[in-house]
Short mmCIF file of C-alpha atoms in Angstrom, two decimals:
data_model
loop_
_atom_site.label_atom_id
_atom_site.label_comp_id
_atom_site.label_asym_id
_atom_site.label_seq_id
_atom_site.Cartn_x
_atom_site.Cartn_y
_atom_site.Cartn_z
CA UNK L 1 -0.05 -0.06 0.06
CA UNK L 2 1.49 3.37 -0.98
CA UNK L 3 3.10 5.71 1.79
CA UNK L 4 0.35 8.27 2.79
CA UNK L 5 1.68 11.59 1.00
CA UNK L 6 2.20 13.79 4.49
CA UNK L 7 3.58 10.89 6.40
CA UNK L 8 7.04 12.14 7.92
CA UNK L 9 8.11 8.34 9.46
CA UNK L 10 11.24 7.03 8.62
CA UNK L 11 11.15 3.78 6.00
CA UNK L 12 13.15 0.96 7.38
CA UNK L 13 16.26 0.39 5.35
CA UNK L 14 17.34 -3.09 5.21
CA UNK L 15 21.39 -3.55 5.15
CA UNK L 16 21.51 -4.97 1.74
CA UNK L 17 19.55 -1.88 0.78
CA UNK L 18 22.30 0.36 2.44
CA UNK L 19 25.09 -1.20 0.64
CA UNK L 20 23.25 -0.55 -2.78
CA UNK L 21 23.03 3.04 -2.15
CA UNK L 22 26.11 3.40 -0.54
CA UNK L 23 27.80 2.00 -3.77
CA UNK L 24 25.73 4.18 -6.22
CA UNK L 25 26.16 7.34 -3.95
CA UNK L 26 30.22 6.39 -3.74
CA UNK L 27 29.86 6.13 -7.76
CA UNK L 28 28.47 9.05 -8.81
CA UNK L 29 29.66 11.36 -6.08
CA UNK L 30 32.83 9.83 -4.46
CA UNK L 31 31.08 10.33 -1.13
CA UNK L 32 31.59 7.26 1.49
CA UNK L 33 28.94 6.62 3.71
CA UNK L 34 30.66 4.82 6.47
CA UNK L 35 28.81 1.98 8.40
CA UNK L 36 26.77 3.29 11.06
CA UNK L 37 25.28 5.83 8.53
CA UNK L 38 22.39 3.64 7.57
CA UNK L 39 19.40 5.21 9.57
CA UNK L 40 20.45 8.96 8.36
CA UNK L 41 20.32 7.73 4.84
CA UNK L 42 17.02 6.26 5.62
CA UNK L 43 15.81 9.17 7.25
CA UNK L 44 16.99 11.47 4.05
CA UNK L 45 15.69 9.42 1.41
CA UNK L 46 12.44 8.47 3.05
CA UNK L 47 11.04 11.82 1.58
CA UNK L 48 11.82 10.68 -2.03
CA UNK L 49 10.01 7.28 -1.34
CA UNK L 50 6.64 9.63 -0.01
CA UNK L 51 7.18 11.71 -3.04
CA UNK L 52 6.82 8.71 -5.31
CA UNK L 53 4.26 6.75 -3.09
CA UNK L 54 6.78 3.69 -2.83
CA UNK L 55 6.85 1.64 0.11
CA UNK L 56 10.55 0.37 0.26
CA UNK L 57 13.99 1.00 -0.81
CA UNK L 58 14.28 -1.69 -3.22
CA UNK L 59 11.52 -0.39 -5.56
CA UNK L 60 13.15 3.26 -5.07
CA UNK L 61 16.55 2.02 -5.77
CA UNK L 62 15.02 -0.01 -8.91
CA UNK L 63 13.19 3.16 -9.72
CA UNK L 64 16.30 5.42 -9.59
CA UNK L 65 18.39 2.92 -11.58
CA UNK L 66 15.76 2.75 -14.34
CA UNK L 67 13.75 5.79 -14.89
CA UNK L 68 14.57 7.80 -17.87
CA UNK L 69 14.21 11.50 -16.65
CA UNK L 70 18.07 13.05 -17.99
CA UNK L 71 19.22 12.13 -14.15
CA UNK L 72 16.81 14.32 -12.33
CA UNK L 73 16.09 11.90 -9.98
CA UNK L 74 19.65 10.85 -9.17
CA UNK L 75 20.29 14.67 -8.58
CA UNK L 76 17.16 14.85 -6.25
CA UNK L 77 18.87 11.75 -4.36
CA UNK L 78 22.48 13.25 -4.05
CA UNK L 79 20.57 16.45 -2.75
CA UNK L 80 19.14 14.37 -0.23
CA UNK L 81 22.31 13.00 1.10
CA UNK L 82 24.64 15.69 1.05
CA UNK L 83 25.13 17.66 4.20
CA UNK L 84 25.49 21.37 4.13
CA UNK L 85 26.86 23.03 6.92
CA UNK L 86 28.14 26.84 6.64
CA UNK L 87 28.16 30.49 7.75
CA UNK L 88 29.27 33.68 6.91
CA UNK L 89 33.39 34.10 7.81
CA UNK L 90 33.16 30.56 9.24
CA UNK L 91 36.86 29.66 10.18
CA UNK L 92 38.11 33.16 10.28
CA UNK L 93 41.71 32.71 10.33
CA UNK L 94 41.61 31.86 6.36
CA UNK L 95 39.74 35.14 5.64
CA UNK L 96 42.34 36.67 7.94
CA UNK L 97 44.85 35.23 5.95
CA UNK L 98 43.32 36.04 2.72
CA UNK L 99 43.26 39.77 3.39
CA UNK L 100 46.74 40.33 4.91
CA UNK L 101 49.09 37.87 3.04
CA UNK L 102 47.52 36.70 0.03
CA UNK L 103 45.76 40.12 -1.23
CA UNK L 104 48.99 42.00 -0.65
CA UNK L 105 51.40 39.50 -2.43
CA UNK L 106 48.99 39.96 -5.60
CA UNK L 107 49.06 43.62 -4.93
CA UNK L 108 52.94 43.58 -4.85
CA UNK L 109 52.82 41.55 -8.19
CA UNK L 110 50.67 44.14 -9.51
CA UNK L 111 53.53 46.72 -8.79
CA UNK L 112 56.00 44.16 -10.87
CA UNK L 113 53.58 44.63 -13.68
CA UNK L 114 51.26 41.44 -13.12
CA UNK L 115 47.74 41.71 -13.64
CA UNK L 116 44.97 43.37 -11.25
CA UNK L 117 43.31 39.97 -11.40
CA UNK L 118 42.09 37.87 -8.24
CA UNK L 119 40.70 34.40 -8.81
CA UNK L 120 39.30 32.12 -5.89
CA UNK L 121 37.41 28.92 -6.31
CA UNK L 122 35.13 28.13 -3.45
CA UNK L 123 35.14 24.45 -4.03
CA UNK L 124 32.21 23.05 -1.61
CA UNK L 125 30.07 26.65 -1.44
CA UNK L 126 26.92 25.00 0.03
CA UNK L 127 24.43 27.79 0.22
CA UNK L 128 26.90 30.62 -0.76
CA UNK L 129 28.13 32.25 2.31
CA UNK L 130 31.71 31.47 2.05
CA UNK L 131 31.82 32.82 -1.22
CA UNK L 132 30.37 36.04 -0.46
CA UNK L 133 32.71 36.15 2.72
CA UNK L 134 35.71 35.84 0.02
CA UNK L 135 34.55 38.30 -2.14
CA UNK L 136 33.77 41.00 1.08
CA UNK L 137 37.26 40.21 2.49
CA UNK L 138 38.98 40.94 -0.81
CA UNK L 139 36.91 44.06 -1.59
CA UNK L 140 37.73 45.23 1.87
CA UNK L 141 41.47 44.62 1.66
CA UNK L 142 42.18 46.06 -1.51
CA UNK L 143 40.03 49.36 -0.28
CA UNK L 144 42.46 49.24 2.94
CA UNK L 145 45.35 49.61 0.67
CA UNK L 146 44.09 52.85 -1.10
CA UNK L 147 43.72 54.40 2.45
CA UNK L 148 40.29 53.50 3.16
CA UNK L 149 39.58 51.79 6.87
CA UNK L 150 38.96 48.29 6.45
CA UNK L 151 35.73 47.05 8.32
CA UNK L 152 37.31 43.44 8.63
CA UNK L 153 37.85 42.39 12.31
CA UNK L 154 41.48 43.12 13.52
CA UNK L 155 44.26 40.82 12.13
CA UNK L 156 44.87 37.35 14.28
CA UNK L 157 48.55 37.44 13.85
CA UNK L 158 49.39 37.95 10.20
CA UNK L 159 51.15 41.34 9.69
CA UNK L 160 49.79 43.21 6.79
CA UNK L 161 52.28 44.11 4.07
CA UNK L 162 53.13 47.82 3.70
CA UNK L 163 52.34 48.61 0.20
CA UNK L 164 52.41 51.85 -2.15
CA UNK L 165 48.71 52.78 -2.61
CA UNK L 166 47.15 50.96 -5.57
CA UNK L 167 43.77 52.49 -7.00
CA UNK L 168 40.93 50.63 -6.49
CA UNK L 169 37.58 50.87 -8.34
CA UNK L 170 35.35 48.29 -9.35
CA UNK L 171 36.41 48.45 -13.10
CA UNK L 172 40.26 48.64 -11.97
CA UNK L 173 40.54 44.81 -10.79
CA UNK L 174 38.98 41.81 -12.18
CA UNK L 175 37.96 39.74 -9.18
CA UNK L 176 36.41 36.67 -9.82
CA UNK L 177 34.99 33.98 -7.08
CA UNK L 178 33.82 30.58 -8.57
CA UNK L 179 31.75 28.78 -6.26
CA UNK L 180 30.46 25.29 -7.15
CA UNK L 181 28.53 22.23 -5.32
CA UNK L 182 26.95 19.22 -6.44
CA UNK L 183 23.82 20.06 -4.52
CA UNK L 184 21.46 22.19 -7.00
CA UNK L 185 19.16 23.23 -4.32
CA UNK L 186 21.80 24.84 -2.41
CA UNK L 187 23.12 26.39 -5.38
CA UNK L 188 19.84 28.02 -5.86
CA UNK L 189 19.73 29.43 -2.60
CA UNK L 190 22.95 30.67 -2.88
CA UNK L 191 22.27 32.55 -6.30
CA UNK L 192 19.02 34.19 -4.51
CA UNK L 193 21.62 35.72 -1.73
CA UNK L 194 18.79 35.87 0.65
CA UNK L 195 19.68 34.66 4.36
CA UNK L 196 18.05 35.25 7.90
CA UNK L 197 18.96 37.78 9.93
CA UNK L 198 20.47 35.67 12.37
CA UNK L 199 23.13 33.89 9.91
CA UNK L 200 24.88 37.56 10.38
CA UNK L 201 25.28 37.13 14.32
CA UNK L 202 28.97 36.64 13.80
CA UNK L 203 29.42 39.44 11.32
CA UNK L 204 30.85 42.70 12.29
CA UNK L 205 28.40 45.50 12.30
CA UNK L 206 30.34 47.63 9.70
CA UNK L 207 30.49 45.14 7.28
CA UNK L 208 26.69 44.51 7.53
CA UNK L 209 25.80 48.16 6.95
CA UNK L 210 28.21 47.97 4.24
CA UNK L 211 27.38 45.02 2.22
CA UNK L 212 24.10 43.78 3.22
CA UNK L 213 20.29 45.13 2.92
CA UNK L 214 17.90 44.36 5.78
CA UNK L 215 14.15 42.78 4.59
CA UNK L 216 11.41 45.08 5.54
CA UNK L 217 7.51 43.96 5.29
CA UNK L 218 7.23 40.19 4.01
CA UNK L 219 10.99 40.34 4.11
CA UNK L 220 11.17 41.12 7.81
CA UNK L 221 14.24 38.79 9.69
CA UNK L 222 15.91 38.53 6.20
CA UNK L 223 19.02 40.33 4.95
CA UNK L 224 20.03 40.36 1.13
CA UNK L 225 23.56 40.56 0.04
CA UNK L 226 24.14 43.83 -1.89
CA UNK L 227 24.67 43.34 -5.83
CA UNK L 228 28.10 45.13 -5.37
CA UNK L 229 29.33 41.70 -3.79
CA UNK L 230 27.11 39.01 -5.42
CA UNK L 231 28.56 40.69 -9.11
CA UNK L 232 31.83 38.99 -8.43
CA UNK L 233 30.21 35.64 -7.31
CA UNK L 234 29.70 32.98 -10.18
CA UNK L 235 27.78 29.83 -9.12
CA UNK L 236 27.95 26.33 -10.86
CA UNK L 237 27.27 22.69 -10.07
CA UNK L 238 30.32 20.84 -10.50
CA UNK L 239 30.33 16.68 -9.49
CA UNK L 240 34.29 16.44 -8.68
CA UNK L 241 33.64 12.87 -10.01
CA UNK L 242 33.36 14.04 -13.62
CA UNK L 243 36.01 13.36 -15.82
CA UNK L 244 35.90 17.36 -17.02
CA UNK L 245 35.56 20.04 -14.53
CA UNK L 246 34.09 22.76 -16.16
CA UNK L 247 36.72 25.21 -15.22
CA UNK L 248 38.71 27.66 -16.94
CA UNK L 249 42.40 28.96 -16.19
CA UNK L 250 43.97 29.13 -12.63
CA UNK L 251 43.17 30.26 -9.16
CA UNK L 252 44.97 32.34 -6.69
CA UNK L 253 43.27 30.48 -3.84
CA UNK L 254 41.16 27.20 -3.56
CA UNK L 255 38.95 26.79 -0.66
CA UNK L 256 38.03 23.15 -0.15
CA UNK L 257 36.92 23.34 3.52
CA UNK L 258 35.03 20.80 5.68
CA UNK L 259 34.25 18.46 2.18
CA UNK L 260 37.25 16.07 2.52
CA UNK L 261 35.74 14.28 5.43
CA UNK L 262 32.76 12.91 3.58
CA UNK L 263 35.46 10.91 1.32
CA UNK L 264 37.84 8.01 1.78
CA UNK L 265 41.28 8.94 1.30
CA UNK L 266 41.64 7.17 -2.19
CA UNK L 267 39.07 9.59 -3.10
CA UNK L 268 40.70 12.35 -1.28
CA UNK L 269 43.96 11.97 -2.86
CA UNK L 270 42.30 11.74 -6.46
CA UNK L 271 40.28 15.10 -6.21
CA UNK L 272 43.07 17.08 -4.25
CA UNK L 273 45.77 16.23 -7.13
CA UNK L 274 43.31 17.57 -9.69
CA UNK L 275 42.87 20.51 -7.65
CA UNK L 276 46.19 21.61 -7.24
CA UNK L 277 46.40 21.71 -11.35
CA UNK L 278 43.85 24.41 -11.26
CA UNK L 279 46.40 26.53 -8.66
CA UNK L 280 48.61 29.23 -10.11
CA UNK L 281 52.15 28.64 -9.35
CA UNK L 282 52.45 29.12 -5.32
CA UNK L 283 48.74 29.28 -5.27
CA UNK L 284 47.05 28.49 -1.71
CA UNK L 285 44.69 25.90 -0.64
CA UNK L 286 42.73 25.99 2.24
CA UNK L 287 40.89 23.04 3.95
CA UNK L 288 38.71 22.76 7.01
CA UNK L 289 40.09 22.66 10.64
CA UNK L 290 39.85 18.86 11.00
CA UNK L 291 40.93 18.00 7.59
CA UNK L 292 44.87 17.20 6.86
CA UNK L 293 46.75 15.90 3.71
CA UNK L 294 50.55 14.87 5.15
CA UNK L 295 50.61 12.35 2.22
CA UNK L 296 50.60 15.53 -0.30
CA UNK L 297 53.15 17.53 1.41
CA UNK L 298 55.60 16.65 -1.33
CA UNK L 299 53.38 18.94 -3.49
CA UNK L 300 51.79 21.45 -1.12
CA UNK L 301 53.79 23.17 1.76
CA UNK L 302 51.88 23.35 4.84
CA UNK L 303 51.68 26.38 6.61
CA UNK L 304 49.32 26.72 9.71
CA UNK L 305 45.81 26.15 10.66
CA UNK L 306 44.94 23.82 7.71
CA UNK L 307 46.44 26.32 4.99
CA UNK L 308 48.78 24.63 2.31
CA UNK L 309 50.75 26.39 -0.52
CA UNK L 310 51.77 25.11 -3.87
CA UNK L 311 55.39 23.99 -3.87
CA UNK L 312 57.90 25.42 -6.73
CA UNK L 313 57.52 22.37 -9.64
CA UNK L 314 61.37 21.44 -9.16
CA UNK L 315 60.59 20.53 -5.43
#
């Protein structure tokens, strides 16, 4: 008998069914669901069974494998499986380093004839807070060097490089933040750039006033990221398991934070070795606080607080 459409109960998942879905998810996304994740997976996928009025996971697995819908149901399944936890300026030491080390290094290169260009990839961007935090950090760092007072929190330890003033205007620098995720629903949220007011609890008030609009009437309790920030962020769906990633050019920094924990080490190694090919010479990779990659220290020089720098080719 079909499940009632509004029933929120969790459909039981048999061990053999869990293994089938675990293999499917791993093959299509690289995500590895460890033993013990069976109840979590059943809870998240039960909504898809209710949607299709199916009574068991064996039938749903067969449905996913056989439906001719250009992969739409598989994308819905993946959306259910992915975990999307993020916030503005999460793990702030990375943004401090970006503002006080990376941007000044690029500015120094400009003084030697380099391009006025900053390219950053947020490789597991979720609902967009990380990408917009990156843009705000870059804008503030560039403005600070032309004499304007930065609204970023004080440095947590990295001294800001003293540079001759470089002119900054929206058209004088090419700022590009590519933000990607496999989950189409979180990408839609990111592109809307609208968040609950409580999401800004840890953001400095001057930054809120400068880069966010508070909602009124039916938007009460919501904030929107201003267009002067969103214009520099481009969101796109990227499945890291795909043979070709829709990316062009190299990046000064890649943020790939709090995502490695969802992959086994073999998959981590594959993804990271591909990613470093997209770094500019001496470019940076930022990982999450609990993520460490000692087996890649020959390629990536460990700095501190899960920040890495691409070593010179001859090394």
